[in-house]
Tab-separated table of C-alpha atoms and ligand atoms in Angstrom:
chain	number	residue	atom	x	y	z
A	25	MET	CA	-40.333	1.024	-5.251
A	26	LYS	CA	-42.512	-1.695	-6.884
A	27	PHE	CA	-42.638	-5.182	-6.571
A	28	HIS	CA	-44.463	-8.095	-8.343
A	29	PRO	CA	-44.462	-11.859	-8.006
A	30	ILE	CA	-41.256	-13.528	-8.839
A	31	SER	CA	-41.055	-17.147	-10.173
A	32	HIS	CA	-37.792	-18.067	-8.143
A	33	LEU	CA	-34.719	-16.364	-6.485
A	34	SER	CA	-31.049	-17.873	-6.523
A	35	GLY	CA	-27.571	-17.070	-5.689
A	36	THR	CA	-25.347	-15.828	-2.916
A	37	VAL	CA	-25.524	-12.653	-0.938
A	38	THR	CA	-23.347	-11.151	1.574
A	39	VAL	CA	-25.116	-8.924	3.983
A	40	PRO	CA	-23.611	-5.786	5.367
A	41	GLY	CA	-22.208	-5.500	8.762
A	42	ASP	CA	-24.093	-5.650	11.793
A	43	LYS	CA	-25.336	-2.333	12.754
A	44	SER	CA	-25.475	-2.859	16.662
A	45	ILE	CA	-21.817	-4.051	16.395
A	46	SER	CA	-20.697	-1.305	14.186
A	47	HIS	CA	-22.070	1.629	16.567
A	48	ARG	CA	-20.208	0.186	19.725
A	49	ALA	CA	-17.012	-0.557	17.677
A	50	VAL	CA	-16.824	3.338	16.927
A	51	MET	CA	-18.072	4.248	20.268
A	52	PHE	CA	-15.743	1.948	22.378
A	53	GLY	CA	-12.766	2.692	19.776
A	54	SER	CA	-13.330	6.337	20.500
A	55	LEU	CA	-13.145	5.828	24.332
A	56	ALA	CA	-10.065	3.530	24.085
A	57	GLN	CA	-6.354	4.481	24.255
A	58	GLY	CA	-4.844	3.947	20.516
A	59	ASN	CA	-6.057	3.107	17.093
A	60	THR	CA	-9.348	0.644	16.479
A	61	THR	CA	-9.472	-0.761	13.111
A	62	ILE	CA	-12.914	-1.826	11.997
A	63	THR	CA	-13.471	-3.735	9.039
A	64	ASN	CA	-16.899	-4.746	7.457
A	65	PHE	CA	-18.501	-1.649	9.105
A	66	LEU	CA	-22.074	-0.954	8.298
A	67	PRO	CA	-22.207	2.404	6.409
A	68	GLY	CA	-25.690	2.979	6.777
A	69	ALA	CA	-27.185	6.058	8.195
A	70	ASP	CA	-27.428	5.333	11.809
A	71	CYS	CA	-24.019	4.447	11.997
A	72	ARG	CA	-22.787	7.325	10.108
A	73	SER	CA	-24.614	9.271	12.862
A	74	THR	CA	-22.365	7.661	15.462
A	75	ILE	CA	-19.288	8.439	13.629
A	76	GLN	CA	-20.614	12.196	13.050
A	77	CYS	CA	-21.261	12.451	16.822
A	78	PHE	CA	-17.971	11.382	17.917
A	79	ARG	CA	-16.051	13.353	15.330
A	80	SER	CA	-17.908	16.258	16.940
A	81	MET	CA	-16.368	15.687	20.106
A	82	GLY	CA	-12.814	15.561	18.853
A	83	ILE	CA	-12.121	11.936	17.708
A	84	GLU	CA	-10.527	11.773	14.520
A	85	ILE	CA	-12.229	8.710	12.323
A	86	GLU	CA	-11.299	7.722	9.058
A	87	HIS	CA	-14.115	6.377	7.060
A	88	SER	CA	-13.975	4.554	3.673
A	89	GLY	CA	-16.644	2.237	2.623
A	90	THR	CA	-16.829	-0.488	5.118
A	91	ASN	CA	-13.345	0.194	6.537
A	92	VAL	CA	-12.985	2.628	9.525
A	93	THR	CA	-10.168	3.710	11.623
A	94	VAL	CA	-10.755	5.217	15.079
A	95	HIS	CA	-7.930	7.488	16.748
A	96	GLY	CA	-9.074	6.578	20.283
A	97	GLN	CA	-8.503	9.357	22.869
A	98	GLY	CA	-9.076	7.398	26.006
A	99	LEU	CA	-11.797	7.203	28.470
A	100	HIS	CA	-11.345	11.013	29.453
A	101	GLY	CA	-10.450	12.215	25.672
A	102	LEU	CA	-13.690	13.454	24.404
A	103	ARG	CA	-14.090	17.312	23.754
A	104	LYS	CA	-17.140	19.420	24.554
A	105	PRO	CA	-18.989	19.611	21.197
A	106	GLU	CA	-19.569	23.038	19.537
A	107	THR	CA	-23.066	22.082	18.284
A	108	ILE	CA	-26.158	19.802	19.197
A	109	LEU	CA	-25.011	16.208	18.746
A	110	ASP	CA	-27.231	15.030	15.765
A	111	VAL	CA	-28.340	11.442	16.107
A	112	GLY	CA	-30.542	11.091	13.105
A	113	ASN	CA	-33.135	8.104	13.278
A	114	SER	CA	-30.587	6.149	15.705
A	115	GLY	CA	-32.029	5.177	18.885
A	116	THR	CA	-28.826	3.249	19.588
A	117	THR	CA	-26.433	6.008	19.184
A	118	THR	CA	-28.789	8.292	21.495
A	119	ARG	CA	-29.170	5.660	24.383
A	120	LEU	CA	-25.746	4.613	24.285
A	121	LEU	CA	-24.184	7.899	23.760
A	122	SER	CA	-26.176	9.462	26.654
A	123	GLY	CA	-24.665	6.763	29.023
A	124	ILE	CA	-21.185	8.098	27.862
A	125	LEU	CA	-21.946	11.479	27.891
A	126	ALA	CA	-23.520	11.236	31.467
A	127	GLY	CA	-19.676	10.673	32.715
A	128	GLN	CA	-18.269	13.525	30.940
A	129	GLN	CA	-17.004	16.853	32.422
A	130	PHE	CA	-18.937	18.698	29.656
A	131	SER	CA	-22.491	19.744	28.528
A	132	SER	CA	-24.008	18.516	25.849
A	133	VAL	CA	-27.457	18.031	23.775
A	134	LEU	CA	-28.469	15.251	21.790
A	135	SER	CA	-31.432	15.608	19.117
A	136	GLY	CA	-32.567	13.616	16.131
A	137	ASP	CA	-35.374	13.168	13.659
A	138	HIS	CA	-39.075	13.400	14.169
A	139	SER	CA	-39.388	9.611	14.807
A	140	LEU	CA	-36.373	9.412	17.082
A	141	ASN	CA	-37.474	12.780	19.143
A	142	SER	CA	-41.015	10.919	19.660
A	143	ARG	CA	-39.241	7.755	21.172
A	144	PRO	CA	-39.265	7.328	24.884
A	145	MET	CA	-35.808	8.289	26.806
A	146	GLY	CA	-37.167	7.950	30.256
A	147	ARG	CA	-35.942	4.386	30.162
A	148	ILE	CA	-32.337	5.866	30.164
A	149	ILE	CA	-33.097	9.080	32.132
A	150	ARG	CA	-34.351	7.220	35.292
A	151	PRO	CA	-31.420	4.776	35.726
A	152	LEU	CA	-28.832	7.495	34.806
A	153	SER	CA	-30.374	9.996	37.107
A	154	GLU	CA	-30.144	7.346	40.048
A	155	MET	CA	-26.495	7.103	39.143
A	156	GLY	CA	-26.120	10.937	39.780
A	157	ALA	CA	-26.092	12.007	36.079
A	158	SER	CA	-27.678	15.297	35.223
A	159	ILE	CA	-29.825	14.528	32.237
A	160	LYS	CA	-32.923	16.010	31.095
A	161	SER	CA	-35.660	15.995	28.381
A	162	LEU	CA	-35.527	19.605	27.217
A	163	LYS	CA	-39.147	19.442	26.151
A	164	GLY	CA	-40.011	17.717	29.545
A	165	ASN	CA	-41.724	14.876	27.481
A	166	GLY	CA	-39.325	12.094	28.201
A	167	CYS	CA	-38.112	12.394	24.718
A	168	ALA	CA	-35.049	13.900	23.103
A	169	PRO	CA	-33.621	16.673	22.835
A	170	LEU	CA	-31.757	15.625	25.708
A	171	GLN	CA	-29.445	17.952	27.744
A	172	ILE	CA	-26.509	16.361	29.784
A	173	ASP	CA	-24.560	18.197	32.127
A	174	PRO	CA	-21.613	17.096	34.269
A	175	GLY	CA	-22.378	15.066	37.050
A	176	THR	CA	-20.615	12.683	39.810
A	177	LEU	CA	-21.685	9.098	39.050
A	178	HIS	CA	-22.099	6.367	41.428
A	179	GLY	CA	-22.525	2.646	40.970
A	180	ILE	CA	-26.128	1.241	41.324
A	181	HIS	CA	-27.792	-2.107	40.745
A	182	TYR	CA	-30.395	-1.367	38.270
A	183	LEU	CA	-33.719	-3.576	37.871
A	184	SER	CA	-34.725	-2.877	34.429
A	185	PRO	CA	-38.304	-3.318	33.735
A	186	VAL	CA	-37.474	-3.956	30.006
A	187	SER	CA	-35.228	-6.369	28.433
A	188	SER	CA	-33.268	-3.612	26.373
A	189	ALA	CA	-29.870	-3.827	25.187
A	190	GLN	CA	-29.755	-0.041	24.771
A	191	VAL	CA	-30.941	0.442	28.261
A	192	LYS	CA	-28.352	-1.981	29.818
A	193	SER	CA	-25.754	-0.422	27.557
A	194	ALA	CA	-26.452	2.968	28.530
A	195	VAL	CA	-26.119	2.175	32.187
A	196	LEU	CA	-23.005	-0.038	32.001
A	197	LEU	CA	-21.097	2.826	29.875
A	198	ALA	CA	-22.037	5.373	32.631
A	199	GLY	CA	-20.671	2.698	34.945
A	200	LEU	CA	-17.314	3.061	33.476
A	201	TYR	CA	-17.300	6.561	34.899
A	202	GLY	CA	-18.717	5.400	38.485
A	203	ASP	CA	-17.152	5.005	41.869
A	204	SER	CA	-18.093	1.509	42.505
A	205	GLU	CA	-19.596	-1.572	40.642
A	206	THR	CA	-22.492	-0.941	38.401
A	207	LYS	CA	-24.984	-3.802	37.781
A	208	VAL	CA	-28.172	-4.186	35.500
A	209	THR	CA	-30.643	-6.895	35.787
A	210	GLU	CA	-33.340	-7.443	33.050
A	211	PRO	CA	-35.969	-9.666	32.761
A	212	ALA	CA	-34.437	-11.752	29.913
A	213	LEU	CA	-30.969	-11.520	28.212
A	214	SER	CA	-31.025	-8.799	25.529
A	215	ARG	CA	-28.453	-8.793	22.866
A	216	ASP	CA	-24.952	-9.044	24.457
A	217	HIS	CA	-22.577	-7.082	22.190
A	218	THR	CA	-21.724	-4.472	24.629
A	219	GLU	CA	-20.430	-7.010	27.131
A	220	ARG	CA	-18.476	-8.912	24.824
A	221	MET	CA	-17.070	-6.050	23.156
A	222	LEU	CA	-16.139	-4.162	26.239
A	223	LYS	CA	-14.520	-7.251	27.916
A	224	SER	CA	-12.229	-7.530	24.644
A	225	PHE	CA	-11.354	-3.820	25.132
A	226	GLY	CA	-10.336	-4.410	28.577
A	227	ALA	CA	-13.037	-3.506	30.656
A	228	ASP	CA	-13.870	-5.536	33.937
A	229	ILE	CA	-17.188	-6.697	33.144
A	230	THR	CA	-18.957	-9.920	34.006
A	231	SER	CA	-22.300	-11.478	32.887
A	232	ILE	CA	-24.774	-14.217	34.070
A	233	VAL	CA	-27.896	-15.689	33.233
A	234	HIS	CA	-30.080	-16.600	36.384
A	235	SER	CA	-31.995	-20.050	36.646
A	236	ASP	CA	-35.554	-17.944	36.229
A	237	GLY	CA	-33.964	-16.586	32.678
A	238	SER	CA	-33.158	-12.933	34.313
A	239	ALA	CA	-29.859	-11.694	33.352
A	240	SER	CA	-27.304	-9.581	35.193
A	241	ALA	CA	-24.092	-7.615	33.935
A	242	SER	CA	-21.755	-5.972	36.396
A	243	ILE	CA	-19.130	-3.521	35.384
A	244	PHE	CA	-16.233	-1.805	37.469
A	245	PRO	CA	-14.987	1.608	36.695
A	246	CYS	CA	-11.645	1.384	34.819
A	247	SER	CA	-9.032	3.590	34.023
A	248	GLU	CA	-8.385	2.619	30.638
A	249	LEU	CA	-9.846	0.857	27.465
A	250	TYR	CA	-7.339	-0.543	24.917
A	251	ALA	CA	-7.828	-0.342	21.312
A	252	GLN	CA	-8.824	-3.460	19.118
A	253	ASP	CA	-9.314	-4.521	15.585
A	254	ILE	CA	-12.696	-5.578	15.058
A	255	CYS	CA	-14.199	-7.588	12.038
A	256	VAL	CA	-17.897	-6.961	12.123
A	257	PRO	CA	-19.936	-10.145	11.397
A	258	GLY	CA	-22.948	-9.844	8.692
A	259	ASP	CA	-26.121	-8.461	10.299
A	260	ILE	CA	-28.749	-11.039	10.993
A	261	SER	CA	-31.389	-8.481	11.303
A	262	SER	CA	-30.448	-7.648	7.353
A	263	ALA	CA	-30.035	-11.660	6.535
A	264	ALA	CA	-33.554	-12.016	7.925
A	265	TYR	CA	-35.066	-10.357	4.483
A	266	PHE	CA	-33.322	-12.933	2.370
A	267	ILE	CA	-33.937	-15.745	4.548
A	268	ALA	CA	-37.759	-15.120	4.312
A	269	ALA	CA	-37.458	-14.287	0.612
A	270	GLY	CA	-35.630	-17.902	0.328
A	271	LEU	CA	-38.116	-19.496	2.050
A	272	LEU	CA	-41.279	-17.807	0.795
A	273	VAL	CA	-40.472	-17.616	-3.107
A	274	PRO	CA	-40.968	-20.713	-4.966
A	275	ASP	CA	-38.103	-22.797	-6.192
A	276	SER	CA	-35.572	-20.832	-4.483
A	277	GLU	CA	-31.972	-21.527	-2.803
A	278	ILE	CA	-30.025	-18.526	-1.511
A	279	LEU	CA	-26.670	-18.762	0.311
A	280	ILE	CA	-26.129	-15.821	2.739
A	281	ARG	CA	-22.537	-15.692	3.780
A	282	ASN	CA	-20.949	-14.769	7.103
A	283	VAL	CA	-23.964	-14.110	9.165
A	284	GLY	CA	-23.729	-13.210	12.907
A	285	ILE	CA	-25.536	-15.843	15.016
A	286	ASN	CA	-25.022	-14.714	18.555
A	287	PRO	CA	-27.758	-16.403	20.494
A	288	THR	CA	-29.085	-13.278	21.630
A	289	ARG	CA	-29.895	-12.319	18.158
A	290	ALA	CA	-30.561	-15.656	16.514
A	291	GLY	CA	-34.246	-16.031	17.515
A	292	ILE	CA	-35.416	-15.820	13.974
A	293	LEU	CA	-33.769	-19.000	13.172
A	294	ASP	CA	-35.235	-20.734	16.120
A	295	VAL	CA	-38.833	-19.587	14.761
A	296	CYS	CA	-38.002	-20.670	11.179
A	297	ARG	CA	-37.124	-23.915	12.620
A	298	ASN	CA	-40.402	-24.229	14.233
A	299	MET	CA	-42.301	-23.116	11.205
A	300	GLY	CA	-40.584	-25.977	9.225
A	301	ALA	CA	-38.005	-23.945	7.484
A	302	ASP	CA	-35.144	-25.639	5.616
A	303	ILE	CA	-32.022	-23.852	6.662
A	304	THR	CA	-28.541	-25.409	6.676
A	305	PHE	CA	-25.770	-24.038	8.489
A	306	VAL	CA	-22.528	-24.051	6.923
A	307	ASN	CA	-18.919	-22.915	7.831
A	308	LYS	CA	-19.591	-22.124	11.416
A	309	HIS	CA	-17.028	-19.860	13.014
A	310	THR	CA	-16.359	-18.384	16.345
A	311	ASP	CA	-14.434	-15.149	16.984
A	312	GLN	CA	-15.483	-12.686	19.518
A	313	GLU	CA	-19.021	-13.287	18.080
A	314	PRO	CA	-20.185	-16.615	16.269
A	315	THR	CA	-20.949	-16.710	12.482
A	316	ALA	CA	-22.060	-18.767	9.923
A	317	ASP	CA	-23.102	-19.032	6.306
A	318	LEU	CA	-26.825	-19.844	5.937
A	319	LEU	CA	-28.207	-21.884	2.874
A	320	VAL	CA	-31.879	-21.464	2.769
A	321	ARG	CA	-34.303	-23.208	0.405
A	322	THR	CA	-38.142	-22.714	-0.512
A	323	SER	CA	-40.303	-24.497	2.265
A	324	LYS	CA	-43.688	-24.784	3.171
A	325	LEU	CA	-44.297	-22.752	6.579
A	326	HIS	CA	-46.739	-23.400	9.325
A	327	GLY	CA	-47.812	-21.209	12.296
A	328	THR	CA	-46.062	-20.945	15.640
A	329	THR	CA	-46.175	-19.201	18.936
A	330	ILE	CA	-43.294	-16.546	19.834
A	331	GLU	CA	-43.107	-15.322	23.254
A	332	GLY	CA	-41.067	-14.904	26.372
A	333	ALA	CA	-37.277	-14.895	26.147
A	334	LEU	CA	-37.330	-15.368	22.635
A	335	ILE	CA	-38.618	-11.958	21.974
A	336	PRO	CA	-35.698	-9.868	22.864
A	337	SER	CA	-33.502	-12.142	20.519
A	338	LEU	CA	-35.686	-11.452	17.291
A	339	ILE	CA	-37.353	-7.991	17.946
A	340	ASP	CA	-36.379	-6.218	15.134
A	341	GLU	CA	-37.236	-9.239	12.994
A	342	ILE	CA	-40.840	-9.140	13.791
A	343	PRO	CA	-42.075	-7.424	10.830
A	344	MET	CA	-40.313	-10.059	8.538
A	345	ILE	CA	-41.657	-12.888	10.645
A	346	ALA	CA	-45.004	-11.704	10.772
A	347	VAL	CA	-45.025	-11.697	6.851
A	348	MET	CA	-43.743	-15.251	7.043
A	349	ALA	CA	-46.722	-15.905	9.293
A	350	ALA	CA	-49.176	-14.610	6.792
A	351	ALA	CA	-48.019	-16.738	4.089
A	352	ALA	CA	-47.582	-19.896	6.431
A	353	GLU	CA	-50.505	-22.316	7.024
A	354	GLY	CA	-52.210	-21.788	10.461
A	355	ILE	CA	-52.201	-19.574	13.233
A	356	THR	CA	-48.962	-17.485	14.454
A	357	ILE	CA	-49.265	-15.866	17.830
A	358	ILE	CA	-46.575	-13.196	18.887
A	359	LYS	CA	-46.867	-11.785	22.265
A	360	ASP	CA	-44.711	-10.382	25.092
A	361	ALA	CA	-43.591	-7.851	22.382
A	362	GLN	CA	-45.062	-4.489	23.799
A	363	GLU	CA	-41.551	-3.041	22.817
A	364	LEU	CA	-42.659	-3.146	19.215
A	365	LYS	CA	-44.641	-0.063	20.105
A	366	VAL	CA	-41.616	2.116	20.564
A	367	LYS	CA	-39.290	1.133	17.804
A	368	GLU	CA	-38.701	3.718	14.719
A	369	THR	CA	-42.558	3.292	14.292
A	370	ASP	CA	-45.205	1.539	16.350
A	371	ARG	CA	-44.628	-1.909	14.705
A	372	ILE	CA	-47.708	-3.535	16.022
A	373	ALA	CA	-49.851	-0.777	14.014
A	374	THR	CA	-47.412	-0.450	10.855
A	375	VAL	CA	-47.391	-4.088	10.409
A	376	THR	CA	-50.833	-4.699	10.963
A	377	GLU	CA	-51.697	-1.890	8.411
A	378	GLY	CA	-49.595	-3.245	5.793
A	379	LEU	CA	-50.729	-6.764	6.080
A	380	GLN	CA	-54.486	-5.873	6.139
A	381	ALA	CA	-53.820	-3.741	3.036
A	382	MET	CA	-52.444	-6.710	1.389
A	383	GLY	CA	-55.419	-9.013	2.291
A	384	ALA	CA	-54.075	-10.988	5.394
A	385	ASP	CA	-55.934	-11.964	8.460
A	386	ILE	CA	-54.299	-10.253	11.457
A	387	THR	CA	-55.562	-8.982	14.654
A	388	PRO	CA	-53.237	-6.656	16.690
A	389	THR	CA	-53.151	-7.268	20.486
A	390	GLU	CA	-51.570	-4.947	23.286
A	391	ASP	CA	-48.403	-6.912	23.156
A	392	GLY	CA	-48.109	-8.417	19.673
A	393	MET	CA	-50.409	-9.842	17.097
A	394	ILE	CA	-52.109	-12.819	15.832
A	395	ILE	CA	-52.055	-13.868	12.413
A	396	ARG	CA	-54.175	-16.507	10.658
A	397	GLY	CA	-52.095	-17.430	7.758
A	398	GLY	CA	-52.581	-18.861	4.427
A	399	GLN	CA	-54.839	-16.297	2.908
A	400	SER	CA	-53.503	-15.170	-0.566
A	401	LEU	CA	-51.866	-11.894	-0.424
A	402	HIS	CA	-52.749	-9.227	-3.057
A	403	GLY	CA	-50.398	-6.186	-3.740
A	404	ALA	CA	-50.975	-2.814	-2.141
A	405	GLN	CA	-49.538	0.767	-1.547
A	406	ILE	CA	-47.566	0.229	1.549
A	407	ASN	CA	-46.598	3.295	3.584
A	408	SER	CA	-43.143	2.514	5.375
A	409	TYR	CA	-43.588	5.506	7.626
A	410	LEU	CA	-39.919	5.985	7.063
A	411	ASP	CA	-39.278	2.823	8.851
A	412	HIS	CA	-36.537	0.734	7.286
A	413	ARG	CA	-37.759	-2.630	8.568
A	414	ILE	CA	-41.235	-1.998	7.337
A	415	ALA	CA	-39.985	-0.980	3.706
A	416	MET	CA	-37.855	-4.276	3.756
A	417	ALA	CA	-40.167	-6.608	5.186
A	418	PHE	CA	-42.959	-5.410	2.667
A	419	SER	CA	-40.568	-5.681	-0.113
A	420	ILE	CA	-40.272	-9.307	0.493
A	421	ALA	CA	-43.961	-9.631	1.012
A	422	GLY	CA	-44.461	-7.778	-2.638
A	423	LEU	CA	-42.474	-10.710	-4.321
A	424	ILE	CA	-45.271	-13.295	-3.453
A	425	ALA	CA	-48.532	-11.256	-3.392
A	426	GLU	CA	-50.282	-11.211	-6.803
A	427	GLY	CA	-50.095	-8.003	-8.658
A	428	THR	CA	-48.260	-4.807	-7.826
A	429	THR	CA	-46.914	-3.679	-4.226
A	430	SER	CA	-45.553	-0.354	-3.933
A	431	ILE	CA	-43.593	0.904	-0.980
A	432	ASP	CA	-43.600	4.616	-0.149
A	433	SER	CA	-40.441	6.305	0.928
A	434	SER	CA	-38.284	3.143	0.380
A	435	HIS	CA	-35.102	5.161	0.710
A	436	CYS	CA	-35.498	5.032	4.462
A	437	VAL	CA	-33.496	1.243	3.979
A	438	ASP	CA	-30.493	3.475	4.175
A	439	VAL	CA	-30.845	3.499	7.736
A	440	SER	CA	-29.298	-0.042	8.042
A	441	TYR	CA	-28.990	-1.353	4.328
A	442	PRO	CA	-28.286	0.972	1.841
A	443	THR	CA	-27.753	-1.596	-1.258
A	444	PHE	CA	-30.713	-3.609	0.002
A	445	PHE	CA	-32.791	-3.189	-3.204
A	446	GLU	CA	-29.636	-3.975	-5.711
A	447	THR	CA	-28.885	-7.058	-3.868
A	448	LEU	CA	-32.579	-8.154	-3.740
A	449	ARG	CA	-32.595	-7.564	-7.525
A	450	SER	CA	-29.258	-9.582	-8.110
A	451	LEU	CA	-31.062	-12.840	-6.995
A	452	SER	CA	-33.765	-12.639	-9.527
A	453	GLN	CA	-31.288	-12.266	-12.457
B	7	S3P	C1	-30.226	-2.225	19.909
B	7	S3P	C2	-30.948	-2.799	20.622
B	7	S3P	C3	-32.380	-3.162	20.241
B	7	S3P	C4	-32.859	-3.084	18.681
B	7	S3P	C5	-32.127	-1.831	18.199
B	7	S3P	C6	-30.658	-2.226	18.147
B	7	S3P	C7	-28.931	-2.206	20.289
B	7	S3P	O1	-33.371	-1.846	20.941
B	7	S3P	O2	-34.237	-3.083	18.806
B	7	S3P	O3	-32.179	-2.012	16.946
B	7	S3P	O4	-27.896	-1.980	19.350
B	7	S3P	O5	-28.498	-2.300	21.313
B	7	S3P	P1	-33.669	-2.052	22.608
B	7	S3P	O6	-32.285	-2.203	23.129
B	7	S3P	O7	-34.386	-0.873	22.773
B	7	S3P	O8	-34.685	-3.362	22.710
């Protein structure tokens, strides 16, 4: 896919449904009693992997476009899969599903693509084993393929060294099958979609943010979850590319409709505000998850510092934020973000490589990056390394860089945003 500088962007976009929420709706719907309907489901490859895994365990799931109906079989209704569960590129599927499988009375094996099978699973193997689960990395390298055998689970209080919603959710989901309360404490609050949605399905779950910023969620085993109708808000991680495009491309005005603005996900909006962005919230609405339409206009951005508790609320948006920082005046420092190294790619390395190729002044650090903004960017050939967020962030960079920017393996956007390029094109017409 090739990009050139563009004079302006305008129009209205509706981003697809939130990836994290779409996964959870299928998972919890499968474990609930009755039919869960999901509207505005994200039909990206990651969420399709989740659907396939649950179908392989005997759950009937009707899926047509953005509408899904899950015929839940209750907490103990999954059946032993006949084949390996293929989790594709999806870390969320792997880690949350591992928590669920730890509580089942059958054995299973989870495996994914090359990137997925290189990502660290010790972070879930450790707490799940502590609970009594029988879970092992088949290659002994702490990565998938993972084999999970029946075990008897006990409640624990897990002090997680990382703020990770995937780790937290894996432990809480296993906690549904425990014999007493299970509690997870993390250094700073990560996205809380699991807590919100499990509560609506009837789970006995509570959460609290402590005065030092750490956060705990507790769950009690329960006998049943109950089917829900879930309307998935637009994914702020997908909206991020149009927020950046609207801010960076001259003479632009973009309205992004129905974006999920859950505070545990909306860190990019705080960062944009700190950088001097012109973003107006319209039509704010709160159901289970808060949403708003975002009106974004071209802005002169300046550098900022991004660190601490803000990091988990924007971790997936850092590639896009780094591009904005390269175009902004002044220095942007991103720290406390070592988690970037274990995403679909090592995003400290892939962001640095791409921005350096385009002429930006960026220094990678152990836990983030330092970007001295304001250098004029030029087109380059960008290797996405099959990381959807790298492909999308550098597509936007290509709209403000002189010359031609080409993105390799751009089809990887299918993981979270199959129609990304069409939507972007519609704004330039
Ligand atoms: C996700 C949590 C985050 C995020 C990922 C989706 C989730 O990962 O990066 O894209 O749906 O729970 P971590 O929990 O590993 O930080």
